[in-house]
PDB file of C-alpha atoms in Angstrom:
ATOM      1  CA  UNK A 179     -17.017   8.031  14.302  1.00  0.00           C
ATOM      2  CA  UNK A 180     -20.851  10.043  15.295  1.00  0.00           C
ATOM      3  CA  UNK A 181     -19.909  12.304  12.207  1.00  0.00           C
ATOM      4  CA  UNK A 182     -19.023   9.313  10.104  1.00  0.00           C
ATOM      5  CA  UNK A 183     -22.331   7.183  11.060  1.00  0.00           C
ATOM      6  CA  UNK A 184     -24.378  11.215  11.763  1.00  0.00           C
ATOM      7  CA  UNK A 185     -24.110  12.677   8.227  1.00  0.00           C
ATOM      8  CA  UNK A 186     -22.900   9.631   5.882  1.00  0.00           C
ATOM      9  CA  UNK A 187     -23.317  10.769   2.376  1.00  0.00           C
ATOM     10  CA  UNK A 188     -22.459  14.194   2.855  1.00  0.00           C
ATOM     11  CA  UNK A 189     -19.509  15.891   2.874  1.00  0.00           C
ATOM     12  CA  UNK A 190     -19.272  17.052   6.473  1.00  0.00           C
ATOM     13  CA  UNK A 191     -19.236  13.082   6.829  1.00  0.00           C
ATOM     14  CA  UNK A 192     -15.539  13.092   6.720  1.00  0.00           C
ATOM     15  CA  UNK A 193     -14.407  16.265   8.670  1.00  0.00           C
ATOM     16  CA  UNK A 194     -13.954  14.929  11.890  1.00  0.00           C
ATOM     17  CA  UNK A 195     -12.017  12.413  10.599  1.00  0.00           C
ATOM     18  CA  UNK A 196      -8.608  13.019  11.489  1.00  0.00           C
ATOM     19  CA  UNK A 197      -9.412  14.087  14.784  1.00  0.00           C
ATOM     20  CA  UNK A 198     -10.986  11.031  15.136  1.00  0.00           C
ATOM     21  CA  UNK A 199      -7.952   8.945  14.615  1.00  0.00           C
ATOM     22  CA  UNK A 200      -5.323  11.175  16.946  1.00  0.00           C
ATOM     23  CA  UNK A 201      -7.592  10.751  18.950  1.00  0.00           C
ATOM     24  CA  UNK A 202      -7.715   6.297  18.055  1.00  0.00           C
ATOM     25  CA  UNK A 203      -4.147   6.950  17.535  1.00  0.00           C
ATOM     26  CA  UNK A 204      -3.419   8.440  21.150  1.00  0.00           C
ATOM     27  CA  UNK A 205      -5.949   5.330  23.053  1.00  0.00           C
ATOM     28  CA  UNK A 206      -3.742   2.385  22.051  1.00  0.00           C
ATOM     29  CA  UNK A 207      -0.774   4.124  21.641  1.00  0.00           C
ATOM     30  CA  UNK A 208      -1.410   4.640  25.867  1.00  0.00           C
ATOM     31  CA  UNK A 209      -3.313   0.671  25.942  1.00  0.00           C
ATOM     32  CA  UNK A 210      -6.765   2.248  26.376  1.00  0.00           C
ATOM     33  CA  UNK A 211      -8.185   0.161  23.810  1.00  0.00           C
ATOM     34  CA  UNK A 212      -7.003  -2.206  25.861  1.00  0.00           C
ATOM     35  CA  UNK A 213      -9.524  -2.001  28.399  1.00  0.00           C
ATOM     36  CA  UNK A 214     -12.213  -2.425  26.865  1.00  0.00           C
ATOM     37  CA  UNK A 215     -14.130  -5.448  25.539  1.00  0.00           C
ATOM     38  CA  UNK A 216     -13.392  -6.399  22.088  1.00  0.00           C
ATOM     39  CA  UNK A 217     -16.906  -5.534  20.501  1.00  0.00           C
ATOM     40  CA  UNK A 218     -16.226  -1.504  21.893  1.00  0.00           C
ATOM     41  CA  UNK A 219     -12.804  -2.132  20.891  1.00  0.00           C
ATOM     42  CA  UNK A 220     -14.206  -1.825  16.724  1.00  0.00           C
ATOM     43  CA  UNK A 221     -15.274   1.334  18.174  1.00  0.00           C
ATOM     44  CA  UNK A 222     -11.551   2.601  18.414  1.00  0.00           C
ATOM     45  CA  UNK A 223     -10.296   1.433  15.669  1.00  0.00           C
ATOM     46  CA  UNK A 224     -12.536   2.163  12.878  1.00  0.00           C
ATOM     47  CA  UNK A 225     -11.191   5.753  12.885  1.00  0.00           C
ATOM     48  CA  UNK A 226      -8.011   3.953  11.018  1.00  0.00           C
ATOM     49  CA  UNK A 227      -9.944   1.401   8.943  1.00  0.00           C
ATOM     50  CA  UNK A 228     -12.377   4.493   7.660  1.00  0.00           C
ATOM     51  CA  UNK A 229      -8.482   6.432   6.696  1.00  0.00           C
ATOM     52  CA  UNK A 230      -7.039   6.345   3.270  1.00  0.00           C
ATOM     53  CA  UNK A 231      -4.010   6.372   4.232  1.00  0.00           C
ATOM     54  CA  UNK A 232      -2.421   2.211   3.730  1.00  0.00           C
ATOM     55  CA  UNK A 233       0.225   2.826   7.638  1.00  0.00           C
ATOM     56  CA  UNK A 234      -2.787   3.369   9.240  1.00  0.00           C
ATOM     57  CA  UNK A 235      -4.621   1.260   7.210  1.00  0.00           C
ATOM     58  CA  UNK A 236      -2.264  -1.781   7.530  1.00  0.00           C
ATOM     59  CA  UNK A 237      -2.446  -0.783  11.647  1.00  0.00           C
ATOM     60  CA  UNK A 238      -5.806  -1.669  11.566  1.00  0.00           C
ATOM     61  CA  UNK A 239      -6.128  -4.570  10.046  1.00  0.00           C
ATOM     62  CA  UNK A 240      -3.328  -6.013  12.935  1.00  0.00           C
ATOM     63  CA  UNK A 241      -5.460  -4.216  15.113  1.00  0.00           C
ATOM     64  CA  UNK A 242      -8.490  -6.336  14.377  1.00  0.00           C
ATOM     65  CA  UNK A 243      -6.024  -9.755  14.347  1.00  0.00           C
ATOM     66  CA  UNK A 244      -5.265  -9.203  17.669  1.00  0.00           C
ATOM     67  CA  UNK A 245      -9.044  -9.542  18.782  1.00  0.00           C
ATOM     68  CA  UNK A 246     -10.548 -11.885  15.282  1.00  0.00           C
ATOM     69  CA  UNK A 247     -11.469 -14.578  17.715  1.00  0.00           C
ATOM     70  CA  UNK A 248     -13.792 -11.868  19.344  1.00  0.00           C
ATOM     71  CA  UNK A 249     -14.634 -10.163  15.857  1.00  0.00           C
ATOM     72  CA  UNK A 250     -13.994 -12.279  13.399  1.00  0.00           C
ATOM     73  CA  UNK A 251     -16.228  -9.833  11.371  1.00  0.00           C
ATOM     74  CA  UNK A 252     -14.115  -6.639  12.663  1.00  0.00           C
ATOM     75  CA  UNK A 253     -11.208  -8.618  11.136  1.00  0.00           C
ATOM     76  CA  UNK A 254     -12.588  -9.332   8.157  1.00  0.00           C
ATOM     77  CA  UNK A 255     -13.767  -5.729   7.782  1.00  0.00           C
ATOM     78  CA  UNK A 256     -10.449  -4.618   8.486  1.00  0.00           C
ATOM     79  CA  UNK A 257      -8.878  -6.751   5.912  1.00  0.00           C
ATOM     80  CA  UNK A 258     -11.386  -5.735   3.203  1.00  0.00           C
ATOM     81  CA  UNK A 259     -11.514  -1.719   4.087  1.00  0.00           C
ATOM     82  CA  UNK A 260      -6.833  -2.214   3.261  1.00  0.00           C
ATOM     83  CA  UNK A 261      -7.233  -4.195   0.276  1.00  0.00           C
ATOM     84  CA  UNK A 262      -9.582  -0.882  -0.797  1.00  0.00           C
ATOM     85  CA  UNK A 263      -7.076   1.050  -0.677  1.00  0.00           C
ATOM     86  CA  UNK A 264      -3.957  -0.947  -1.430  1.00  0.00           C
ATOM     87  CA  UNK A 265      -5.153  -1.403  -4.063  1.00  0.00           C
ATOM     88  CA  UNK A 266      -6.466   2.373  -5.084  1.00  0.00           C
ATOM     89  CA  UNK A 267      -4.646   4.572  -2.852  1.00  0.00           C
ATOM     90  CA  UNK A 268      -8.171   5.991  -1.668  1.00  0.00           C
ATOM     91  CA  UNK A 269     -12.288   4.180  -1.574  1.00  0.00           C
ATOM     92  CA  UNK A 270     -13.421   5.235  -4.679  1.00  0.00           C
ATOM     93  CA  UNK A 271     -17.049   5.071  -2.755  1.00  0.00           C
ATOM     94  CA  UNK A 272     -15.434   9.009  -1.765  1.00  0.00           C
ATOM     95  CA  UNK A 273     -14.738  10.397  -4.906  1.00  0.00           C
ATOM     96  CA  UNK A 274     -18.822  11.726  -5.943  1.00  0.00           C
ATOM     97  CA  UNK A 275     -18.227  13.444  -2.413  1.00  0.00           C
ATOM     98  CA  UNK A 276     -15.118  14.558  -2.381  1.00  0.00           C
ATOM     99  CA  UNK A 277     -15.475  16.108  -6.364  1.00  0.00           C
ATOM    100  CA  UNK A 278     -12.791  13.278  -7.159  1.00  0.00           C
ATOM    101  CA  UNK A 279     -12.651  11.421 -10.361  1.00  0.00           C
ATOM    102  CA  UNK A 280     -13.443   7.767 -10.984  1.00  0.00           C
ATOM    103  CA  UNK A 281     -11.346   5.941 -13.352  1.00  0.00           C
ATOM    104  CA  UNK A 282     -12.597   3.366 -15.153  1.00  0.00           C
ATOM    105  CA  UNK A 283     -11.511   0.285 -12.837  1.00  0.00           C
ATOM    106  CA  UNK A 284     -13.443   2.325  -9.653  1.00  0.00           C
ATOM    107  CA  UNK A 285     -16.246   2.697 -11.401  1.00  0.00           C
ATOM    108  CA  UNK A 286     -16.193  -1.096 -12.572  1.00  0.00           C
ATOM    109  CA  UNK A 287     -15.431  -2.289  -9.037  1.00  0.00           C
ATOM    110  CA  UNK A 288     -17.766   0.471  -7.130  1.00  0.00           C
ATOM    111  CA  UNK A 289     -20.912  -1.123  -9.723  1.00  0.00           C
ATOM    112  CA  UNK A 290     -20.275  -4.890  -8.150  1.00  0.00           C
ATOM    113  CA  UNK A 291     -19.127  -3.070  -5.190  1.00  0.00           C
ATOM    114  CA  UNK A 292     -22.253  -0.479  -4.082  1.00  0.00           C
ATOM    115  CA  UNK A 293     -21.199  -0.634  -0.813  1.00  0.00           C
ATOM    116  CA  UNK A 294     -17.682   0.836  -1.033  1.00  0.00           C
ATOM    117  CA  UNK A 295     -15.226  -2.256   0.392  1.00  0.00           C
TER     118      UNK A 295
END
């Protein structure tokens, strides 16, 4: 997650995303996340939230739902990110960064939601 935030707005921010997700999935599969307090678990779950795969988004919402009482904002953000992926199949906010053409619907969404979710 450090590259994601360290290089925000640059292509490098996404370079480690798959590796971060792989590590997060391993940690969750072994139950390592459960040894952490809820707000620290968020750090483990963020790679799921930043994935453009709907299956990862589904898992993210499930993980955050399990600690919804302790981190309602984390759960809300997970749902919002999943909604974007369900609707567009990708994060429109990444289009320019990745050299993808935005659809008119995506452009309208981004004008109303500059953060992209």
